[in-house]
Coordinates of C-alpha atoms in Angstrom, one line a residue:
E1 CA -9.9 -25.6 65.6
K2 CA -10.7 -27.7 62.5
K3 CA -13.9 -26.2 62.3
K4 CA -12.2 -22.8 62.3
I5 CA -9.7 -23.7 59.6
I6 CA -12.9 -25.3 57.6
K7 CA -14.8 -22.0 57.7
K8 CA -11.7 -19.8 57.0
T9 CA -10.9 -21.9 53.6
G10 CA -14.7 -21.9 52.6
K11 CA -14.8 -18.3 53.0
K12 CA -11.6 -17.8 51.1
R13 CA -13.2 -20.2 48.2
V14 CA -16.1 -18.0 48.0
K15 CA -14.1 -14.9 47.8
R16 CA -12.2 -16.4 44.8
E17 CA -15.3 -17.9 43.2
K18 CA -16.7 -14.3 43.0
K19 CA -13.8 -12.8 41.8
E20 CA -13.4 -15.5 39.0
K21 CA -17.1 -14.4 38.1
I22 CA -16.9 -10.8 38.1
I23 CA -14.1 -11.4 35.8
K24 CA -15.7 -13.8 33.4
E25 CA -18.7 -11.3 33.4
K26 CA -16.4 -8.5 32.4
I27 CA -14.7 -10.7 29.6
Q28 CA -18.4 -11.5 28.2
K29 CA -18.9 -7.8 28.0
E30 CA -15.8 -7.0 26.2
V31 CA -16.7 -9.7 23.6
V32 CA -17.7 -8.0 20.5
L33 CA -21.3 -9.0 19.3
K34 CA -21.9 -9.9 15.6
P35 CA -23.1 -6.9 14.0
K36 CA -26.8 -6.7 12.5
A37 CA -27.0 -6.9 8.7
S38 CA -28.7 -3.6 8.8
D39 CA -25.4 -2.2 10.8
L40 CA -23.2 -4.1 7.9
K41 CA -24.8 -2.2 5.0
K42 CA -23.9 1.0 6.6
V43 CA -20.5 0.2 7.0
I44 CA -20.6 -0.6 3.3
K45 CA -22.2 2.5 2.1
H46 CA -19.7 4.4 4.1
F47 CA -16.8 2.6 2.2
D48 CA -18.4 2.3 -1.1
S49 CA -18.3 6.4 -1.5
P50 CA -15.0 7.4 -3.4
A51 CA -14.3 10.2 -0.7
K52 CA -13.8 7.9 1.9
I53 CA -11.7 5.0 0.3
D54 CA -8.1 5.0 1.3
T55 CA -6.8 7.3 -1.6
V56 CA -3.3 7.1 -0.6
T57 CA -3.1 3.3 -1.2
I58 CA -4.9 3.6 -4.6
K59 CA -2.4 6.1 -5.9
E60 CA 0.6 4.0 -4.4
R61 CA -1.0 0.9 -6.6
Y62 CA -1.3 3.2 -9.5
L63 CA 2.0 4.4 -9.3
N64 CA 3.5 0.9 -8.6
Q65 CA 1.8 -0.3 -12.1
I66 CA 3.5 2.5 -13.9
R67 CA 6.9 1.6 -12.5
R68 CA 6.4 -1.9 -13.5
E69 CA 5.6 -1.2 -17.1
I70 CA 8.6 1.0 -17.1
R71 CA 10.6 -1.8 -16.0
E72 CA 8.7 -4.3 -18.8
K73 CA 9.2 -1.7 -21.5
L74 CA 12.7 -0.5 -20.6
F75 CA 14.5 0.8 -24.1
Y76 CA 18.1 0.1 -23.4
P77 CA 20.1 1.5 -26.5
K78 CA 22.3 -1.1 -28.5
I79 CA 25.3 1.4 -28.5
A80 CA 25.1 1.9 -24.8
K81 CA 25.0 -1.9 -24.2
K82 CA 28.1 -2.6 -26.5
M83 CA 30.1 0.0 -24.9
R84 CA 28.8 -1.2 -21.5
I85 CA 27.5 2.3 -20.5
E86 CA 25.5 1.9 -17.1
G87 CA 23.7 5.0 -15.4
K88 CA 20.5 6.5 -14.1
V89 CA 18.0 9.0 -15.8
E90 CA 15.2 10.8 -14.0
V91 CA 12.3 11.5 -16.3
F92 CA 9.4 13.7 -15.4
F93 CA 6.2 13.1 -17.2
I94 CA 2.2 13.9 -16.9
V95 CA -0.6 11.6 -16.7
H96 CA -3.9 12.6 -18.1
Q97 CA -7.3 11.3 -16.6
N98 CA -7.4 8.8 -19.7
G99 CA -3.9 7.5 -19.4
T100 CA -2.2 9.7 -22.0
L101 CA 1.2 11.4 -21.4
S102 CA 2.4 14.7 -22.0
D103 CA 5.3 16.8 -20.9
I104 CA 7.7 14.2 -21.0
R105 CA 11.4 15.5 -20.0
V106 CA 14.5 14.4 -18.7
I107 CA 15.5 16.3 -15.4
N108 CA 19.0 14.5 -14.7
S109 CA 20.7 12.1 -16.7
S110 CA 24.5 10.5 -16.1
K111 CA 24.8 9.9 -19.9
T112 CA 22.9 11.2 -23.2
I113 CA 22.5 8.3 -24.9
L114 CA 20.8 6.6 -21.8
S115 CA 18.5 9.8 -21.7
K116 CA 17.2 8.6 -25.5
G117 CA 16.7 5.5 -24.3
A118 CA 14.7 6.7 -20.9
L119 CA 12.2 9.1 -23.3
K120 CA 11.6 6.2 -25.6
T121 CA 10.8 3.9 -22.7
I122 CA 8.2 6.5 -21.4
R123 CA 6.9 7.3 -24.6
S124 CA 6.0 3.6 -25.0
L125 CA 3.8 3.2 -22.3
S126 CA 0.2 2.5 -22.7
L127 CA -1.1 3.6 -19.2
K128 CA -4.6 2.7 -17.9
A129 CA -6.7 5.9 -16.9
I130 CA -6.3 7.5 -13.5
P131 CA -8.7 5.8 -11.2
K132 CA -11.7 7.9 -10.7
A133 CA -11.8 7.3 -6.9
L134 CA -8.5 9.5 -6.7
N135 CA -10.7 12.3 -8.4
E136 CA -7.5 13.8 -10.2
K137 CA -7.3 15.2 -13.8
K138 CA -3.6 14.6 -13.9
I139 CA -0.6 13.3 -12.0
E140 CA 2.7 14.7 -12.0
I141 CA 5.4 11.9 -11.9
K142 CA 9.1 12.3 -11.3
V143 CA 10.6 8.4 -11.9
P144 CA 14.3 7.6 -11.9
I145 CA 15.0 4.9 -14.5
E146 CA 18.0 2.9 -14.0
F147 CA 20.2 1.3 -16.9
K148 CA 22.4 -1.4 -15.5
L149 CA 23.7 -4.5 -17.8
M150 CA 23.4 -8.0 -16.2
T151 CA 26.6 -9.5 -15.3
K152 CA 27.1 -12.9 -16.1
G153 CA 28.4 -15.1 -13.2

């Protein structure tokens, strides 16, 4: 009886060891090997070409720069501040390849006095050229500008 028990457990141990070995081999095959230098060069070339770069991300970064500059250079008319006038003005303009602006106009405004401040803000922008990776000659932009007074408290 003792010999039978030893033989059975021995067989189970061998089976379990075989399974573990097979699993280890599978894991080792799935591990990604270090790429060769020649492969890395191919990958770098692939991402260097302007057509392959993620243009959506580049354009979003560029537009975020414009929004940031608008916030920094926001011209809040003195009369509007004195009268505690707040509101939103939606402005349209075109940015050309070299960063110059044209066709600046108000699309929608809650107050006329704020429209003048919004136009003055847009005209004061000094934008960088459109990134070459975007391969665009101009970008049409529609942006809301919010005029809000800071409250003390």
